[in-house]
Amino acid sequence: MVDGRLSLWLIILVNALILLKTEGINIGITYVETAVAKGAVCLDGSPPAYHLDKGFGVGINNWLVHIEGGGWCNNVTTCLSRKNSRLGSSKQMEKEVAFSGMLSNEQKFNPDFYNWNRIVVRYCDGASFTGDVEAVNPRSKGFLAIIEDLLAKGMKNAQNAILSGCSAGGLASILHCDKFRTLIPMDTKVKCFSDAGYFIHIKDVSGVKHIEAIYNDVVALHGSSKNLPESCTSRLNPALCFFPQYMARQIETPLFIINAAYDTWQINNSLVPGVADPHGTWDSCKLDIYNCSTSQLQIMQSFRLQFLNAVSGLGSSTSRGLFVNSCYSHCQTGMQETWLGADSPMLGNSTIAKAVGDWYYDRSAFQKIDCPYPCNPTCHNNIFK
């Protein structure tokens, strides 16, 4: 007889495969070979790449450009190691990626954007597409090269266009939002989304500005300052301009921030990086918020307050959208279960898909912040045992 726990896992696996089959579609890769001659390349000198699922019907002239995430490399050693991975070489990238959630081509799973041209931009420069140093990433203008390629494939006729991204790609969608606006025809309706890209300026649990030090190294190594918004670099140390709280308010293009108040990447890497917890006392808590002690939860609640304070700098203009839930997660637009599903996270009786769609099409403004953990039972991590 099959073990009961094994049977349960088999059921879960079968259901997951069914979901992938019905909710995702594999899209092949496109290499921008012409970019190499211009020096617009990945860390290893290979051409930039993207995946395009063409629009259809009334969405044929609408374009959603989504930048994938993948952190940063902040020294020569880490950049060299990335050169041999998909995060630094298009030669190492998967030939196909699954499109789901905001990238789905099915109306029931993605009612507002299913028939748009949907693009995933592969991330391979290690600096949220801000790098510009010959020795590290030769004139890394890969993002611009991809946009030029898409313009030639029909985006020059766009009626609607969105720049979005997840994690480091979500940060890139903020940093390059206004630049993207200038590359698209002026009569096109353009807005930007950032999913889990609102990294905040904090000290870690040991009192060290760990994430600021990383950004300092990234900006110095990649020569990023020349590719960061001048509205920020003219006022502050360029490394601080990697933090959206210091530069997002100056962005003129409409911008929607989707973020968990307890962002798992920021908890794990900005608040409690390994160097700040040498004995691993946070390991269980970082793995699952339910395992956190009372004192650890207090620190995470303090992180939430710092996050909300940083987000408040966006202002209250309706050109800004805000969906900040109290889930313990990172990136919520690319997975069907968190984008739009029967048990998706809700905020103000709205899924992320509905909030973003209503805001983009000007059906209604959306600026909502969740109550503190564990108040939201729709968060998948909130399992009350």
GROMACS .gro file of C-alpha atoms in nm:
model
  385
    1MET     CA    1   0.000   0.000   0.000
    2VAL     CA    2   0.126   0.350  -0.085
    3ASP     CA    3   0.217   0.566   0.216
    4GLY     CA    4  -0.058   0.822   0.290
    5ARG     CA    5   0.183   1.116   0.285
    6LEU     CA    6   0.327   0.998  -0.048
    7SER     CA    7  -0.026   0.974  -0.191
    8LEU     CA    8  -0.093   1.331  -0.082
    9TRP     CA    9   0.226   1.455  -0.249
   10LEU     CA   10   0.136   1.266  -0.567
   11ILE     CA   11  -0.205   1.434  -0.570
   12ILE     CA   12  -0.042   1.773  -0.518
   13LEU     CA   13   0.209   1.704  -0.797
   14VAL     CA   14  -0.062   1.592  -1.041
   15ASN     CA   15  -0.269   1.902  -0.962
   16ALA     CA   16   0.035   2.122  -1.013
   17LEU     CA   17   0.103   1.962  -1.352
   18ILE     CA   18  -0.260   2.014  -1.450
   19LEU     CA   19  -0.235   2.380  -1.352
   20LEU     CA   20   0.083   2.421  -1.556
   21LYS     CA   21  -0.086   2.260  -1.856
   22THR     CA   22  -0.399   2.472  -1.836
   23GLU     CA   23  -0.258   2.799  -1.707
   24GLY     CA   24   0.087   2.826  -1.865
   25ILE     CA   25   0.228   2.825  -2.216
   26ASN     CA   26   0.591   2.774  -2.315
   27ILE     CA   27   0.737   3.052  -2.530
   28GLY     CA   28   1.060   3.022  -2.729
   29ILE     CA   29   1.360   3.251  -2.700
   30THR     CA   30   1.465   3.528  -2.941
   31TYR     CA   31   1.827   3.642  -2.954
   32VAL     CA   32   1.903   4.000  -3.062
   33GLU     CA   33   2.212   3.909  -3.263
   34THR     CA   34   2.243   4.256  -3.416
   35ALA     CA   35   2.304   4.400  -3.069
   36VAL     CA   36   2.648   4.239  -3.038
   37ALA     CA   37   2.808   4.474  -3.291
   38LYS     CA   38   2.677   4.767  -3.087
   39GLY     CA   39   2.829   4.629  -2.767
   40ALA     CA   40   2.484   4.569  -2.617
   41VAL     CA   41   2.556   4.232  -2.463
   42CYS     CA   42   2.528   4.008  -2.159
   43LEU     CA   43   2.815   3.976  -1.910
   44ASP     CA   44   2.986   3.710  -2.124
   45GLY     CA   45   2.946   3.903  -2.450
   46SER     CA   46   2.653   3.696  -2.577
   47PRO     CA   47   2.352   3.875  -2.731
   48PRO     CA   48   2.059   3.993  -2.517
   49ALA     CA   49   1.744   3.785  -2.543
   50TYR     CA   50   1.372   3.785  -2.483
   51HIS     CA   51   1.060   3.572  -2.521
   52LEU     CA   52   0.763   3.707  -2.718
   53ASP     CA   53   0.410   3.572  -2.732
   54LYS     CA   54   0.236   3.773  -3.001
   55GLY     CA   55  -0.086   3.958  -2.938
   56PHE     CA   56  -0.408   3.883  -3.119
   57GLY     CA   57  -0.752   4.028  -3.183
   58VAL     CA   58  -0.807   4.373  -3.034
   59GLY     CA   59  -0.481   4.336  -2.838
   60ILE     CA   60  -0.258   4.318  -3.143
   61ASN     CA   61  -0.125   4.673  -3.090
   62ASN     CA   62  -0.083   4.646  -2.713
   63TRP     CA   63   0.255   4.558  -2.560
   64LEU     CA   64   0.352   4.430  -2.215
   65VAL     CA   65   0.730   4.420  -2.160
   66HIS     CA   66   0.828   4.233  -1.843
   67ILE     CA   67   1.186   4.222  -1.710
   68GLU     CA   68   1.284   3.911  -1.517
   69GLY     CA   69   1.464   3.930  -1.183
   70GLY     CA   70   1.786   3.780  -1.055
   71GLY     CA   71   1.965   4.004  -0.805
   72TRP     CA   72   2.292   4.183  -0.879
   73CYS     CA   73   2.664   4.117  -0.891
   74ASN     CA   74   2.864   4.363  -0.685
   75ASN     CA   75   3.224   4.257  -0.745
   76VAL     CA   76   3.434   4.101  -1.020
   77THR     CA   77   3.418   3.756  -0.859
   78THR     CA   78   3.038   3.742  -0.843
   79CYS     CA   79   3.006   3.887  -1.193
   80LEU     CA   80   3.248   3.628  -1.331
   81SER     CA   81   3.045   3.351  -1.169
   82ARG     CA   82   2.728   3.488  -1.328
   83LYS     CA   83   2.892   3.481  -1.672
   84ASN     CA   84   2.854   3.103  -1.670
   85SER     CA   85   2.486   3.110  -1.578
   86ARG     CA   86   2.160   3.224  -1.735
   87LEU     CA   87   2.195   3.548  -1.537
   88GLY     CA   88   2.506   3.644  -1.732
   89SER     CA   89   2.489   3.457  -2.060
   90SER     CA   90   2.213   3.403  -2.313
   91LYS     CA   91   2.397   3.083  -2.411
   92GLN     CA   92   2.296   2.940  -2.074
   93MET     CA   93   1.932   3.053  -2.084
   94GLU     CA   94   1.642   2.812  -2.115
   95LYS     CA   95   1.519   2.792  -2.473
   96GLU     CA   96   1.161   2.822  -2.349
   97VAL     CA   97   0.995   2.983  -2.047
   98ALA     CA   98   0.642   2.937  -1.916
   99PHE     CA   99   0.408   3.235  -1.942
  100SER     CA  100   0.151   3.245  -1.661
  101GLY     CA  101  -0.027   3.498  -1.442
  102MET     CA  102   0.007   3.845  -1.595
  103LEU     CA  103   0.165   3.679  -1.900
  104SER     CA  104  -0.111   3.424  -1.959
  105ASN     CA  105  -0.279   3.413  -2.301
  106GLU     CA  106  -0.613   3.296  -2.160
  107GLN     CA  107  -0.884   3.549  -2.082
  108LYS     CA  108  -1.011   3.367  -1.772
  109PHE     CA  109  -0.664   3.380  -1.617
  110ASN     CA  110  -0.561   3.725  -1.737
  111PRO     CA  111  -0.869   3.923  -1.846
  112ASP     CA  112  -0.704   4.259  -1.917
  113PHE     CA  113  -0.380   4.161  -2.090
  114TYR     CA  114  -0.428   3.808  -2.229
  115ASN     CA  115  -0.437   3.916  -2.594
  116TRP     CA  116  -0.152   4.171  -2.574
  117ASN     CA  117   0.195   4.113  -2.713
  118ARG     CA  118   0.362   3.980  -2.397
  119ILE     CA  119   0.740   3.983  -2.363
  120VAL     CA  120   0.978   3.853  -2.100
  121VAL     CA  121   1.312   4.035  -2.118
  122ARG     CA  122   1.593   3.809  -1.996
  123TYR     CA  123   1.816   3.970  -1.736
  124CYS     CA  124   2.189   3.918  -1.787
  125ASP     CA  125   2.384   4.234  -1.696
  126GLY     CA  126   2.380   4.200  -1.315
  127ALA     CA  127   2.293   4.566  -1.255
  128SER     CA  128   1.920   4.604  -1.332
  129PHE     CA  129   2.021   4.716  -1.684
  130THR     CA  130   2.224   5.013  -1.560
  131GLY     CA  131   2.575   4.881  -1.628
  132ASP     CA  132   2.813   5.067  -1.861
  133VAL     CA  133   3.171   4.952  -1.800
  134GLU     CA  134   3.377   4.782  -2.072
  135ALA     CA  135   3.566   4.553  -1.833
  136VAL     CA  136   3.252   4.421  -1.666
  137ASN     CA  137   2.974   4.434  -1.922
  138PRO     CA  138   3.081   4.603  -2.247
  139ARG     CA  139   2.849   4.900  -2.290
  140SER     CA  140   2.554   4.701  -2.157
  141LYS     CA  141   2.274   4.858  -2.352
  142GLY     CA  142   2.091   4.529  -2.383
  143PHE     CA  143   1.759   4.669  -2.268
  144LEU     CA  144   1.768   4.945  -2.530
  145ALA     CA  145   1.864   4.694  -2.799
  146ILE     CA  146   1.567   4.474  -2.708
  147ILE     CA  147   1.327   4.769  -2.712
  148GLU     CA  148   1.458   4.873  -3.055
  149ASP     CA  149   1.404   4.517  -3.180
  150LEU     CA  150   1.047   4.517  -3.045
  151LEU     CA  151   0.975   4.857  -3.201
  152ALA     CA  152   1.079   4.714  -3.537
  153LYS     CA  153   0.846   4.418  -3.480
  154GLY     CA  154   0.540   4.639  -3.432
  155MET     CA  155   0.571   4.816  -3.099
  156LYS     CA  156   0.618   5.141  -3.294
  157ASN     CA  157   0.243   5.114  -3.361
  158ALA     CA  158   0.152   5.050  -2.997
  159GLN     CA  159  -0.176   5.189  -2.867
  160ASN     CA  160  -0.102   5.069  -2.513
  161ALA     CA  161   0.233   4.977  -2.356
  162ILE     CA  162   0.347   4.860  -2.014
  163LEU     CA  163   0.695   4.817  -1.870
  164SER     CA  164   0.693   4.577  -1.577
  165GLY     CA  165   0.937   4.358  -1.390
  166CYS     CA  166   0.991   4.131  -1.092
  167SER     CA  167   1.251   4.176  -0.817
  168ALA     CA  168   1.570   4.323  -0.972
  169GLY     CA  169   1.360   4.348  -1.289
  170GLY     CA  170   1.094   4.530  -1.087
  171LEU     CA  171   1.360   4.776  -0.978
  172ALA     CA  172   1.465   4.811  -1.343
  173SER     CA  173   1.105   4.888  -1.441
  174ILE     CA  174   1.111   5.178  -1.193
  175LEU     CA  175   1.457   5.304  -1.289
  176HIS     CA  176   1.382   5.292  -1.664
  177CYS     CA  177   1.014   5.386  -1.655
  178ASP     CA  178   1.051   5.739  -1.792
  179LYS     CA  179   1.316   5.625  -2.042
  180PHE     CA  180   1.074   5.362  -2.172
  181ARG     CA  181   0.812   5.634  -2.212
  182THR     CA  182   1.049   5.832  -2.441
  183LEU     CA  183   1.115   5.528  -2.661
  184ILE     CA  184   0.745   5.466  -2.729
  185PRO     CA  185   0.534   5.686  -2.962
  186MET     CA  186   0.399   5.988  -2.775
  187ASP     CA  187   0.034   5.905  -2.851
  188THR     CA  188   0.071   5.561  -2.686
  189LYS     CA  189  -0.079   5.510  -2.341
  190VAL     CA  190   0.223   5.407  -2.130
  191LYS     CA  191   0.237   5.297  -1.766
  192CYS     CA  192   0.483   5.098  -1.553
  193PHE     CA  193   0.440   4.818  -1.298
  194SER     CA  194   0.695   4.707  -1.039
  195ASP     CA  195   0.648   4.370  -0.872
  196ALA     CA  196   0.865   4.320  -0.561
  197GLY     CA  197   1.110   4.583  -0.686
  198TYR     CA  198   1.065   4.843  -0.412
  199PHE     CA  199   1.383   4.770  -0.218
  200ILE     CA  200   1.414   4.991   0.088
  201HIS     CA  201   1.709   5.157   0.260
  202ILE     CA  202   1.747   4.994   0.602
  203LYS     CA  203   2.002   4.859   0.848
  204ASP     CA  204   2.021   4.486   0.906
  205VAL     CA  205   1.956   4.327   1.246
  206SER     CA  206   2.319   4.384   1.346
  207GLY     CA  207   2.292   4.757   1.274
  208VAL     CA  208   2.493   4.750   0.949
  209LYS     CA  209   2.373   4.913   0.624
  210HIS     CA  210   2.426   4.589   0.433
  211ILE     CA  211   2.203   4.656   0.132
  212GLU     CA  212   2.343   5.009   0.093
  213ALA     CA  213   2.695   4.864   0.080
  214ILE     CA  214   2.587   4.620  -0.191
  215TYR     CA  215   2.432   4.899  -0.398
  216ASN     CA  216   2.745   5.113  -0.352
  217ASP     CA  217   2.951   4.828  -0.494
  218VAL     CA  218   2.708   4.763  -0.781
  219VAL     CA  219   2.703   5.129  -0.889
  220ALA     CA  220   3.083   5.164  -0.861
  221LEU     CA  221   3.160   4.837  -1.042
  222HIS     CA  222   2.911   4.878  -1.326
  223GLY     CA  223   2.939   5.254  -1.373
  224SER     CA  224   2.565   5.273  -1.316
  225SER     CA  225   2.543   5.641  -1.218
  226LYS     CA  226   2.521   5.762  -1.579
  227ASN     CA  227   2.217   5.538  -1.637
  228LEU     CA  228   2.027   5.629  -1.322
  229PRO     CA  229   1.767   5.910  -1.320
  230GLU     CA  230   1.945   6.244  -1.318
  231SER     CA  231   1.664   6.388  -1.105
  232CYS     CA  232   1.808   6.171  -0.826
  233THR     CA  233   2.182   6.156  -0.898
  234SER     CA  234   2.197   6.537  -0.909
  235ARG     CA  235   2.083   6.541  -0.544
  236LEU     CA  236   2.218   6.223  -0.385
  237ASN     CA  237   2.494   5.966  -0.388
  238PRO     CA  238   2.413   5.755  -0.699
  239ALA     CA  239   2.401   5.437  -0.489
  240LEU     CA  240   2.103   5.578  -0.299
  241CYS     CA  241   1.925   5.623  -0.633
  242PHE     CA  242   1.897   5.244  -0.652
  243PHE     CA  243   1.644   5.278  -0.369
  244PRO     CA  244   1.303   5.373  -0.516
  245GLN     CA  245   1.213   5.575  -0.205
  246TYR     CA  246   1.463   5.841  -0.316
  247MET     CA  247   1.379   5.860  -0.685
  248ALA     CA  248   1.033   5.719  -0.764
  249ARG     CA  249   0.844   6.038  -0.675
  250GLN     CA  250   1.020   6.220  -0.960
  251ILE     CA  251   0.904   5.965  -1.218
  252GLU     CA  252   0.655   6.134  -1.450
  253THR     CA  253   0.508   5.820  -1.607
  254PRO     CA  254   0.222   5.651  -1.414
  255LEU     CA  255   0.363   5.380  -1.187
  256PHE     CA  256   0.202   5.093  -0.995
  257ILE     CA  257   0.386   4.928  -0.704
  258ILE     CA  258   0.296   4.567  -0.617
  259ASN     CA  259   0.483   4.446  -0.310
  260ALA     CA  260   0.451   4.232  -0.001
  261ALA     CA  261   0.508   4.430   0.319
  262TYR     CA  262   0.703   4.127   0.440
  263ASP     CA  263   0.902   4.076   0.122
  264THR     CA  264   1.090   3.748   0.157
  265TRP     CA  265   1.396   3.861  -0.039
  266GLN     CA  266   1.435   4.177   0.165
  267ILE     CA  267   1.379   3.993   0.494
  268ASN     CA  268   1.637   3.731   0.395
  269ASN     CA  269   1.898   3.960   0.239
  270SER     CA  270   1.852   4.318   0.360
  271LEU     CA  271   1.711   4.273   0.712
  272VAL     CA  272   1.876   3.942   0.808
  273PRO     CA  273   2.161   3.862   0.567
  274GLY     CA  274   2.374   3.563   0.662
  275VAL     CA  275   2.661   3.781   0.784
  276ALA     CA  276   2.427   3.943   1.039
  277ASP     CA  277   2.310   3.605   1.172
  278PRO     CA  278   2.624   3.387   1.189
  279HIS     CA  279   2.462   3.131   1.421
  280GLY     CA  280   2.153   3.086   1.204
  281THR     CA  281   1.903   3.184   1.473
  282TRP     CA  282   1.678   3.329   1.203
  283ASP     CA  283   1.696   3.034   0.963
  284SER     CA  284   1.365   2.874   1.060
  285CYS     CA  285   1.186   3.210   1.074
  286LYS     CA  286   1.316   3.318   0.733
  287LEU     CA  287   1.199   2.989   0.586
  288ASP     CA  288   0.843   3.029   0.717
  289ILE     CA  289   0.705   3.335   0.897
  290TYR     CA  290   0.489   3.102   1.108
  291ASN     CA  291   0.808   2.976   1.275
  292CYS     CA  292   0.917   3.322   1.393
  293SER     CA  293   0.949   3.391   1.763
  294THR     CA  294   0.767   3.682   1.926
  295SER     CA  295   1.083   3.895   1.922
  296GLN     CA  296   1.154   3.808   1.558
  297LEU     CA  297   0.799   3.900   1.460
  298GLN     CA  298   0.842   4.234   1.636
  299ILE     CA  299   1.148   4.303   1.422
  300MET     CA  300   0.958   4.204   1.109
  301GLN     CA  301   0.669   4.430   1.208
  302SER     CA  302   0.923   4.711   1.243
  303PHE     CA  303   1.049   4.627   0.893
  304ARG     CA  304   0.692   4.660   0.766
  305LEU     CA  305   0.663   5.008   0.919
  306GLN     CA  306   0.991   5.111   0.756
  307PHE     CA  307   0.862   4.977   0.425
  308LEU     CA  308   0.536   5.172   0.454
  309ASN     CA  309   0.728   5.487   0.540
  310ALA     CA  310   0.945   5.439   0.230
  311VAL     CA  311   0.638   5.383   0.012
  312SER     CA  312   0.472   5.698   0.145
  313GLY     CA  313   0.728   5.897  -0.053
  314LEU     CA  314   0.538   5.810  -0.370
  315GLY     CA  315   0.270   6.064  -0.281
  316SER     CA  316  -0.106   6.031  -0.318
  317SER     CA  317  -0.148   6.114  -0.687
  318THR     CA  318  -0.382   5.874  -0.869
  319SER     CA  319  -0.102   5.830  -1.123
  320ARG     CA  320   0.046   5.607  -0.854
  321GLY     CA  321  -0.101   5.266  -0.787
  322LEU     CA  322  -0.026   5.068  -0.473
  323PHE     CA  323  -0.100   4.708  -0.376
  324VAL     CA  324   0.091   4.627  -0.055
  325ASN     CA  325  -0.036   4.310   0.106
  326SER     CA  326   0.079   4.140   0.425
  327CYS     CA  327   0.187   3.817   0.265
  328TYR     CA  328   0.530   3.666   0.318
  329SER     CA  329   0.626   3.644  -0.048
  330HIS     CA  330   0.835   3.784  -0.332
  331CYS     CA  331   0.701   3.847  -0.685
  332GLN     CA  332   0.327   3.790  -0.725
  333THR     CA  333   0.235   3.881  -1.084
  334GLY     CA  334   0.400   3.596  -1.273
  335MET     CA  335   0.227   3.308  -1.093
  336GLN     CA  336  -0.135   3.229  -1.157
  337GLU     CA  337  -0.209   3.144  -0.795
  338THR     CA  338  -0.112   3.492  -0.677
  339TRP     CA  339  -0.214   3.694  -0.986
  340LEU     CA  340  -0.570   3.566  -1.035
  341GLY     CA  341  -0.709   3.246  -0.895
  342ALA     CA  342  -0.981   3.109  -0.672
  343ASP     CA  343  -0.761   3.154  -0.364
  344SER     CA  344  -0.543   3.447  -0.471
  345PRO     CA  345  -0.434   3.708  -0.216
  346MET     CA  346  -0.696   3.980  -0.181
  347LEU     CA  347  -0.674   4.340  -0.071
  348GLY     CA  348  -0.984   4.556  -0.045
  349ASN     CA  349  -1.185   4.273  -0.204
  350SER     CA  350  -0.959   4.286  -0.508
  351THR     CA  351  -0.706   4.049  -0.657
  352ILE     CA  352  -0.379   4.188  -0.791
  353ALA     CA  353  -0.505   4.128  -1.146
  354LYS     CA  354  -0.821   4.333  -1.090
  355ALA     CA  355  -0.641   4.615  -0.906
  356VAL     CA  356  -0.376   4.649  -1.176
  357GLY     CA  357  -0.623   4.620  -1.463
  358ASP     CA  358  -0.865   4.874  -1.315
  359TRP     CA  359  -0.578   5.118  -1.258
  360TYR     CA  360  -0.422   5.076  -1.601
  361TYR     CA  361  -0.751   5.128  -1.785
  362ASP     CA  362  -0.854   5.414  -1.554
  363ARG     CA  363  -1.162   5.227  -1.435
  364SER     CA  364  -1.070   5.313  -1.076
  365ALA     CA  365  -0.770   5.427  -0.873
  366PHE     CA  366  -0.607   5.176  -0.639
  367GLN     CA  367  -0.386   5.261  -0.342
  368LYS     CA  368  -0.428   5.009  -0.063
  369ILE     CA  369  -0.207   4.887   0.220
  370ASP     CA  370  -0.289   4.572   0.413
  371CYS     CA  371  -0.322   4.543   0.791
  372PRO     CA  372  -0.028   4.376   0.972
  373TYR     CA  373   0.043   4.003   0.961
  374PRO     CA  374  -0.136   3.772   1.032
  375CYS     CA  375  -0.461   3.958   0.962
  376ASN     CA  376  -0.506   3.859   0.596
  377PRO     CA  377  -0.630   3.498   0.563
  378THR     CA  378  -0.599   3.508   0.182
  379CYS     CA  379  -0.218   3.513   0.204
  380HIS     CA  380  -0.094   3.165   0.120
  381ASN     CA  381   0.164   3.177   0.398
  382ASN     CA  382  -0.099   3.242   0.667
  383ILE     CA  383  -0.168   2.885   0.772
  384PHE     CA  384  -0.324   2.888   1.116
  385LYS     CA  385  -0.224   2.569   1.289
   0.00000   0.00000   0.00000
